[in-house]
Amino acid sequence: QGIFVLGLPYALLHSGYSGLFLIILAAALCCYTGKILIACLYEENEDGQPIRVRDTYEDIANACCKNLSPKLGGIVVNVTQVMELIMTCILYLVVSGNLLSHSFPYAPMTEKTWSVIAFVTLLPCVFIKTLKIVSKLSQLCSLVHFIIILVVMTYCLTQIHQWSWAKFRLSIEFEDFLVSVGVIIFSYTSQIFLPTLEGNMKNPGEFRCMLNWTHFFACVLKTTFALTAFLTWGEETKEVITDNLPSFLQTLVNLCLLTKALLSYPLPFFAATEIVYACISRGNHSNHRSPLFALGVRGSFLLLTLLMAMFIPHFALLMGLTGSVTGAAMTFLLPSLFHLKLKWKKLSFLEKCADISGFILGFLCSLAGIVCSIKGLLEVFG
């Protein structure tokens, strides 16, 4: 349950009843593609027992593309992963600027200036070398997130007398709907972490059960949160739902959200820089292994996220674009494609149909979402 659930009520505003169906459908599809992605890590031995022969998303991609080029698939996956992780970091900076500007409306500073201030607090990230520190920050992040959701939901329940199902749209704009699809998909993306997660489980045999339960509860929480928030504010629902709260709660919640955003930033940042650094360090150049070079890689990425946040300071549109470009590809398109390639002879007819449907869905979501999100961004700037 990341910070991007705050965009789900806004997605419901533009997708109406279909948005509720999409939240449920996305959970089911993401759960399925997570399972088939992990299935691609295994091959059966002579006795028919599954043996883990691959460790990462990159290994799966390389196995699928070995006839074309031994490393082509890994390069495509790594580029897509880095794009998604870096865009996630940018979103944290964008939302930090938004939260600070709404928390201190009388301060003579723009959202971009506030984003720079948030960026300064993240400079120590260049010195993070292991996941130990990141894990401690993530633990604090989870606690803050619980407080935020509790406050927003409690306020919404106090306004239950104003709720009306008439606030839901029966007719929707096609382009707005497609942007909402990107937002909803992006709120579920976790495939890039699943191979590592499954490999570190005490009992990997429980992975499928774990995935079923986590996606079920994620779906329930997302639906409940998005629904109660939208029923409370209706047409006035804003891109970041906390902007709708009354002033006496808004400052408190925004500061909590700011803390969460800043605590969330190190994980995707660390993951992205580790992927890039690992790719560069595969050569034998000694300077690529020096601590100074690693510091330079992390510093460059940190600066890149700030520059991007300066040029695209629109939370929902940027999230929709990211969900369309990388989220749909990593969540639907690539797992389905890899599963068909590696397991074709062993799949039933229904499994083949499910994988082909997932691939087509991922392709259409990516294409339509890219076009509509970019169009929306151009309209904002124009």
Short mmCIF file of C-alpha atoms in Angstrom, two decimals:
data_model
loop_
_atom_site.label_atom_id
_atom_site.label_comp_id
_atom_site.label_asym_id
_atom_site.label_seq_id
_atom_site.Cartn_x
_atom_site.Cartn_y
_atom_site.Cartn_z
CA GLN A 1 0.00 0.00 0.00
CA GLY A 2 2.20 2.80 -1.28
CA ILE A 3 1.69 6.55 -1.36
CA PHE A 4 0.12 6.20 -4.80
CA VAL A 5 -3.17 4.94 -3.33
CA LEU A 6 -3.80 8.66 -2.79
CA GLY A 7 -4.45 8.94 -6.52
CA LEU A 8 -7.14 6.23 -6.60
CA PRO A 9 -10.12 8.46 -5.59
CA TYR A 10 -9.11 10.81 -8.44
CA ALA A 11 -9.03 7.78 -10.77
CA LEU A 12 -12.59 6.90 -9.68
CA LEU A 13 -13.67 10.46 -10.49
CA HIS A 14 -12.72 9.88 -14.13
CA SER A 15 -13.70 6.22 -14.46
CA GLY A 16 -16.94 5.97 -12.46
CA TYR A 17 -18.32 2.50 -11.71
CA SER A 18 -15.85 0.94 -14.13
CA GLY A 19 -13.03 2.17 -11.88
CA LEU A 20 -14.25 -0.07 -9.03
CA PHE A 21 -14.30 -3.03 -11.41
CA LEU A 22 -10.81 -2.11 -12.64
CA ILE A 23 -9.35 -2.07 -9.11
CA ILE A 24 -10.62 -5.64 -8.60
CA LEU A 25 -9.63 -6.82 -12.09
CA ALA A 26 -6.14 -5.33 -11.77
CA ALA A 27 -5.62 -7.19 -8.46
CA ALA A 28 -6.62 -10.53 -10.03
CA LEU A 29 -4.48 -10.00 -13.13
CA CYS A 30 -1.44 -8.78 -11.17
CA CYS A 31 -1.72 -11.80 -8.88
CA TYR A 32 -1.85 -14.14 -11.89
CA THR A 33 1.09 -12.56 -13.73
CA GLY A 34 3.10 -12.63 -10.48
CA LYS A 35 2.58 -16.40 -10.31
CA ILE A 36 3.52 -17.06 -13.93
CA LEU A 37 6.61 -14.84 -13.60
CA ILE A 38 7.85 -16.97 -10.70
CA ALA A 39 6.97 -20.14 -12.66
CA CYS A 40 9.48 -18.96 -15.28
CA LEU A 41 12.26 -19.24 -12.67
CA TYR A 42 11.75 -23.01 -12.53
CA GLU A 43 12.32 -25.99 -14.83
CA GLU A 44 11.37 -29.61 -14.19
CA ASN A 45 14.10 -32.20 -13.61
CA GLU A 46 14.01 -35.82 -14.81
CA ASP A 47 11.71 -36.78 -11.95
CA GLY A 48 9.24 -33.99 -12.77
CA GLN A 49 10.22 -31.92 -9.73
CA PRO A 50 10.48 -28.12 -10.20
CA ILE A 51 14.05 -26.85 -9.79
CA ARG A 52 14.92 -23.13 -9.53
CA VAL A 53 17.34 -22.49 -12.39
CA ARG A 54 17.01 -18.70 -12.62
CA ASP A 55 17.22 -15.97 -9.97
CA THR A 56 16.10 -12.66 -11.45
CA TYR A 57 13.73 -11.02 -13.93
CA GLU A 58 16.83 -10.39 -16.06
CA ASP A 59 17.67 -14.12 -16.12
CA ILE A 60 14.17 -14.95 -17.37
CA ALA A 61 14.43 -12.33 -20.13
CA ASN A 62 17.85 -13.61 -21.22
CA ALA A 63 16.53 -17.19 -21.36
CA CYS A 64 13.69 -16.09 -23.65
CA CYS A 65 15.93 -14.11 -25.99
CA LYS A 66 18.97 -16.41 -26.08
CA ASN A 67 18.36 -17.36 -29.73
CA LEU A 68 18.35 -13.68 -30.79
CA SER A 69 21.01 -12.36 -28.45
CA PRO A 70 22.24 -13.77 -25.10
CA LYS A 71 21.84 -10.41 -23.31
CA LEU A 72 19.12 -8.60 -25.29
CA GLY A 73 16.24 -9.60 -22.99
CA GLY A 74 18.17 -8.62 -19.87
CA ILE A 75 18.99 -5.20 -21.31
CA VAL A 76 15.31 -4.52 -22.15
CA VAL A 77 14.16 -5.62 -18.68
CA ASN A 78 16.87 -3.65 -16.88
CA VAL A 79 16.08 -0.48 -18.83
CA THR A 80 12.36 -0.89 -18.06
CA GLN A 81 13.04 -1.59 -14.38
CA VAL A 82 15.30 1.44 -14.03
CA MET A 83 12.70 3.63 -15.78
CA GLU A 84 9.98 2.52 -13.38
CA LEU A 85 12.16 2.93 -10.29
CA ILE A 86 13.46 6.35 -11.31
CA MET A 87 9.95 7.55 -12.22
CA THR A 88 8.82 6.37 -8.77
CA CYS A 89 11.57 8.50 -7.20
CA ILE A 90 10.49 11.49 -9.30
CA LEU A 91 6.91 11.03 -8.12
CA TYR A 92 8.06 11.14 -4.49
CA LEU A 93 9.78 14.48 -5.16
CA VAL A 94 6.76 15.87 -7.01
CA VAL A 95 4.36 14.88 -4.25
CA SER A 96 6.76 16.25 -1.60
CA GLY A 97 6.69 19.67 -3.30
CA ASN A 98 2.89 19.49 -3.55
CA LEU A 99 2.50 18.57 0.12
CA LEU A 100 4.85 21.28 1.38
CA SER A 101 3.16 23.98 -0.69
CA HIS A 102 -0.27 23.02 0.68
CA SER A 103 1.04 22.72 4.25
CA PHE A 104 2.52 26.22 4.18
CA PRO A 105 0.28 28.15 1.74
CA TYR A 106 1.37 31.57 3.00
CA ALA A 107 5.07 30.96 2.36
CA PRO A 108 6.21 32.87 -0.78
CA MET A 109 7.50 29.74 -2.55
CA THR A 110 6.37 27.66 -5.51
CA GLU A 111 5.93 23.88 -5.59
CA LYS A 112 9.21 23.59 -7.50
CA THR A 113 11.07 25.45 -4.76
CA TRP A 114 9.56 23.13 -2.15
CA SER A 115 10.65 20.12 -4.24
CA VAL A 116 14.22 21.44 -4.16
CA ILE A 117 14.03 21.75 -0.36
CA ALA A 118 12.77 18.14 -0.16
CA PHE A 119 15.60 17.11 -2.50
CA VAL A 120 18.20 18.61 -0.14
CA THR A 121 16.99 16.34 2.68
CA LEU A 122 17.52 13.32 0.38
CA LEU A 123 21.18 14.07 -0.40
CA PRO A 124 22.42 11.53 2.21
CA CYS A 125 20.93 8.80 -0.05
CA VAL A 126 24.14 8.86 -2.10
CA PHE A 127 25.94 7.28 0.87
CA ILE A 128 23.54 4.32 1.26
CA LYS A 129 25.48 1.14 0.42
CA THR A 130 23.30 -1.66 1.84
CA LEU A 131 19.62 -2.51 2.31
CA LYS A 132 20.00 -2.47 6.11
CA ILE A 133 19.46 1.27 6.32
CA VAL A 134 16.75 1.19 3.66
CA SER A 135 14.82 -1.49 5.57
CA LYS A 136 14.78 0.60 8.75
CA LEU A 137 13.50 3.61 6.82
CA SER A 138 10.82 1.45 5.17
CA GLN A 139 9.67 0.21 8.58
CA LEU A 140 9.11 3.79 9.73
CA CYS A 141 7.40 4.49 6.41
CA SER A 142 4.84 1.71 7.03
CA LEU A 143 3.98 3.13 10.44
CA VAL A 144 3.44 6.64 9.02
CA HIS A 145 1.29 5.24 6.20
CA PHE A 146 -0.99 3.48 8.69
CA ILE A 147 -1.53 6.77 10.54
CA ILE A 148 -2.36 8.62 7.30
CA ILE A 149 -4.92 6.08 6.06
CA LEU A 150 -6.52 5.92 9.51
CA VAL A 151 -6.94 9.72 9.69
CA VAL A 152 -8.37 10.07 6.16
CA MET A 153 -10.75 7.12 6.56
CA THR A 154 -11.94 8.33 9.99
CA TYR A 155 -12.73 11.80 8.61
CA CYS A 156 -14.58 10.30 5.64
CA LEU A 157 -16.71 8.16 7.96
CA THR A 158 -17.71 11.29 9.92
CA GLN A 159 -19.14 12.65 6.65
CA ILE A 160 -21.16 9.53 5.87
CA HIS A 161 -24.42 11.52 5.98
CA GLN A 162 -23.30 13.34 2.80
CA TRP A 163 -22.53 10.21 0.78
CA SER A 164 -24.47 9.64 -2.40
CA TRP A 165 -24.01 7.05 -5.13
CA ALA A 166 -25.25 9.71 -7.54
CA LYS A 167 -21.71 11.12 -7.43
CA PHE A 168 -20.55 8.24 -9.61
CA ARG A 169 -20.48 8.91 -13.33
CA LEU A 170 -22.40 6.68 -15.69
CA SER A 171 -20.77 8.25 -18.76
CA ILE A 172 -17.02 8.75 -18.86
CA GLU A 173 -14.49 10.42 -21.15
CA PHE A 174 -12.44 7.76 -22.93
CA GLU A 175 -9.11 9.57 -22.55
CA ASP A 176 -9.63 10.30 -18.84
CA PHE A 177 -10.59 6.67 -18.39
CA LEU A 178 -7.32 5.46 -19.93
CA VAL A 179 -5.28 7.71 -17.64
CA SER A 180 -7.20 6.20 -14.70
CA VAL A 181 -6.26 2.72 -15.94
CA GLY A 182 -2.59 3.71 -15.72
CA VAL A 183 -3.03 5.05 -12.18
CA ILE A 184 -4.78 1.88 -11.00
CA ILE A 185 -2.21 -0.44 -12.61
CA PHE A 186 0.68 1.52 -11.13
CA SER A 187 -0.78 1.18 -7.62
CA TYR A 188 -0.39 -2.63 -7.90
CA THR A 189 3.00 -3.02 -9.59
CA SER A 190 5.34 -5.27 -7.61
CA GLN A 191 6.59 -7.77 -10.20
CA ILE A 192 10.15 -6.42 -10.27
CA PHE A 193 10.57 -7.36 -6.59
CA LEU A 194 8.91 -10.81 -6.73
CA PRO A 195 11.86 -13.02 -7.88
CA THR A 196 14.03 -11.70 -5.03
CA LEU A 197 11.16 -12.00 -2.55
CA GLU A 198 10.37 -15.60 -3.51
CA GLY A 199 14.05 -16.54 -3.41
CA ASN A 200 14.36 -15.26 0.16
CA MET A 201 11.23 -16.92 1.58
CA LYS A 202 11.71 -19.58 4.28
CA ASN A 203 9.23 -21.75 2.42
CA PRO A 204 8.99 -20.77 -1.29
CA GLY A 205 6.16 -23.31 -1.65
CA GLU A 206 3.88 -20.83 0.13
CA PHE A 207 4.53 -18.09 -2.44
CA ARG A 208 1.30 -18.60 -4.41
CA CYS A 209 -0.80 -18.60 -1.24
CA MET A 210 0.99 -15.47 -0.01
CA LEU A 211 0.37 -13.74 -3.35
CA ASN A 212 -3.36 -14.61 -3.23
CA TRP A 213 -3.83 -13.18 0.26
CA THR A 214 -1.74 -10.03 -0.23
CA HIS A 215 -3.54 -9.11 -3.46
CA PHE A 216 -6.92 -9.86 -1.88
CA PHE A 217 -6.24 -7.55 1.07
CA ALA A 218 -4.64 -4.91 -1.18
CA CYS A 219 -7.78 -4.95 -3.33
CA VAL A 220 -10.09 -4.63 -0.32
CA LEU A 221 -8.07 -1.77 1.17
CA LYS A 222 -7.71 0.11 -2.12
CA THR A 223 -11.40 -0.25 -2.96
CA THR A 224 -12.52 0.81 0.54
CA PHE A 225 -10.18 3.79 0.66
CA ALA A 226 -10.94 5.02 -2.88
CA LEU A 227 -14.69 4.53 -2.45
CA THR A 228 -15.05 6.27 0.93
CA ALA A 229 -12.88 9.19 -0.21
CA PHE A 230 -14.75 9.66 -3.48
CA LEU A 231 -18.18 9.38 -1.86
CA THR A 232 -17.10 12.09 0.58
CA TRP A 233 -15.93 14.68 -1.99
CA GLY A 234 -17.40 13.58 -5.34
CA GLU A 235 -16.68 16.00 -8.19
CA GLU A 236 -14.39 18.04 -5.92
CA THR A 237 -11.95 15.13 -5.52
CA LYS A 238 -8.40 16.37 -6.15
CA GLU A 239 -5.32 14.65 -7.62
CA VAL A 240 -3.87 14.05 -4.15
CA ILE A 241 -6.85 13.23 -1.93
CA THR A 242 -5.35 14.81 1.21
CA ASP A 243 -5.75 18.23 -0.47
CA ASN A 244 -9.49 17.80 0.14
CA LEU A 245 -9.14 17.56 3.93
CA PRO A 246 -10.12 20.57 6.08
CA SER A 247 -7.23 22.84 7.02
CA PHE A 248 -6.96 21.64 10.64
CA LEU A 249 -6.28 18.08 9.41
CA GLN A 250 -4.59 18.85 6.11
CA THR A 251 -1.38 20.25 7.57
CA LEU A 252 -0.97 17.30 9.96
CA VAL A 253 -1.67 14.67 7.29
CA ASN A 254 0.44 16.45 4.66
CA LEU A 255 3.43 16.51 7.00
CA CYS A 256 2.91 12.80 7.68
CA LEU A 257 2.70 12.19 3.92
CA LEU A 258 5.83 14.22 3.37
CA THR A 259 7.63 12.07 5.93
CA LYS A 260 6.34 8.94 4.19
CA ALA A 261 7.39 10.17 0.74
CA LEU A 262 10.90 11.00 1.93
CA LEU A 263 11.22 7.67 3.77
CA SER A 264 9.94 5.80 0.68
CA TYR A 265 12.41 7.42 -1.71
CA PRO A 266 15.57 5.42 -0.71
CA LEU A 267 14.20 1.97 -1.70
CA PRO A 268 13.49 2.59 -5.42
CA PHE A 269 16.53 4.88 -5.60
CA PHE A 270 18.82 2.21 -4.13
CA ALA A 271 17.33 -0.52 -6.37
CA ALA A 272 17.75 1.58 -9.54
CA THR A 273 21.35 2.60 -8.81
CA GLU A 274 22.28 -0.99 -7.90
CA ILE A 275 20.97 -2.26 -11.26
CA VAL A 276 22.90 0.41 -13.20
CA TYR A 277 26.05 -0.02 -11.14
CA ALA A 278 25.91 -3.83 -11.54
CA CYS A 279 25.56 -3.48 -15.33
CA ILE A 280 28.49 -1.05 -15.57
CA SER A 281 30.71 -3.05 -13.21
CA ARG A 282 30.47 -6.26 -15.26
CA GLY A 283 33.47 -5.07 -17.24
CA ASN A 284 37.01 -5.44 -15.94
CA HIS A 285 37.65 -1.73 -15.57
CA SER A 286 38.96 -1.12 -12.07
CA ASN A 287 37.66 2.48 -11.98
CA HIS A 288 34.10 1.14 -12.32
CA ARG A 289 34.52 -0.65 -8.99
CA SER A 290 35.86 2.29 -7.01
CA PRO A 291 33.73 3.82 -4.21
CA LEU A 292 34.07 7.21 -5.90
CA PHE A 293 32.54 5.89 -9.11
CA ALA A 294 29.60 4.36 -7.19
CA LEU A 295 29.11 7.70 -5.46
CA GLY A 296 29.08 9.42 -8.85
CA VAL A 297 26.41 7.02 -10.19
CA ARG A 298 24.16 7.59 -7.18
CA GLY A 299 24.72 11.37 -7.28
CA SER A 300 23.86 11.52 -10.99
CA PHE A 301 20.63 9.63 -10.47
CA LEU A 302 19.69 11.80 -7.52
CA LEU A 303 20.16 14.92 -9.65
CA LEU A 304 18.22 13.37 -12.55
CA THR A 305 15.15 12.82 -10.35
CA LEU A 306 15.22 16.47 -9.27
CA LEU A 307 15.48 17.79 -12.84
CA MET A 308 12.59 15.59 -13.99
CA ALA A 309 10.47 16.67 -11.01
CA MET A 310 11.08 20.30 -12.00
CA PHE A 311 9.84 19.81 -15.56
CA ILE A 312 6.83 17.53 -14.90
CA PRO A 313 5.22 18.68 -11.62
CA HIS A 314 1.84 16.97 -12.16
CA PHE A 315 1.27 14.04 -9.85
CA ALA A 316 -1.66 12.14 -11.40
CA LEU A 317 -0.61 12.61 -15.04
CA LEU A 318 2.96 11.54 -14.32
CA MET A 319 1.71 8.51 -12.38
CA GLY A 320 -0.59 7.58 -15.26
CA LEU A 321 2.24 7.87 -17.76
CA THR A 322 4.58 5.77 -15.61
CA GLY A 323 1.91 3.14 -15.05
CA SER A 324 1.30 2.95 -18.79
CA VAL A 325 4.91 2.85 -19.96
CA THR A 326 6.60 0.62 -17.39
CA GLY A 327 3.86 -0.68 -15.10
CA ALA A 328 1.79 -2.35 -17.82
CA ALA A 329 4.90 -3.76 -19.50
CA MET A 330 6.46 -5.23 -16.34
CA THR A 331 3.14 -6.34 -14.85
CA PHE A 332 1.20 -7.77 -17.82
CA LEU A 333 3.08 -7.76 -21.10
CA LEU A 334 6.49 -9.25 -20.27
CA PRO A 335 5.43 -11.94 -17.73
CA SER A 336 2.80 -13.25 -20.20
CA LEU A 337 5.27 -13.20 -23.08
CA PHE A 338 8.02 -14.94 -21.09
CA HIS A 339 5.61 -17.59 -19.77
CA LEU A 340 4.39 -18.40 -23.29
CA LYS A 341 7.95 -18.60 -24.58
CA LEU A 342 9.38 -20.81 -21.82
CA LYS A 343 6.38 -23.02 -21.00
CA TRP A 344 4.43 -23.24 -24.29
CA LYS A 345 4.57 -27.05 -24.59
CA LYS A 346 3.39 -27.60 -21.01
CA LEU A 347 0.56 -25.05 -20.94
CA SER A 348 -3.11 -26.00 -21.27
CA PHE A 349 -5.34 -24.27 -23.81
CA LEU A 350 -6.91 -22.07 -21.11
CA GLU A 351 -3.49 -21.05 -19.75
CA LYS A 352 -2.35 -20.09 -23.25
CA CYS A 353 -5.51 -18.02 -23.73
CA ALA A 354 -4.95 -16.31 -20.36
CA ASP A 355 -1.34 -15.46 -21.21
CA ILE A 356 -2.21 -14.18 -24.69
CA SER A 357 -5.00 -12.06 -23.19
CA GLY A 358 -2.56 -10.65 -20.62
CA PHE A 359 -0.07 -9.80 -23.35
CA ILE A 360 -2.69 -8.05 -25.50
CA LEU A 361 -4.08 -6.20 -22.48
CA GLY A 362 -0.60 -5.04 -21.46
CA PHE A 363 0.16 -3.85 -24.97
CA LEU A 364 -3.12 -1.95 -25.36
CA CYS A 365 -2.85 -0.38 -21.88
CA SER A 366 0.70 0.76 -22.59
CA LEU A 367 -0.10 2.20 -26.01
CA ALA A 368 -3.35 3.94 -25.10
CA GLY A 369 -2.08 5.19 -21.76
CA ILE A 370 1.10 6.62 -23.26
CA VAL A 371 -0.83 8.56 -25.91
CA CYS A 372 -3.43 9.94 -23.49
CA SER A 373 -1.03 10.77 -20.66
CA ILE A 374 1.37 12.60 -22.98
CA LYS A 375 -1.56 14.47 -24.53
CA GLY A 376 -2.73 15.46 -21.05
CA LEU A 377 0.75 16.70 -20.11
CA LEU A 378 1.01 18.70 -23.34
CA GLU A 379 -2.36 20.34 -22.64
CA VAL A 380 -1.20 21.32 -19.15
CA PHE A 381 1.98 22.86 -20.48
CA GLY A 382 0.26 24.40 -23.49
#
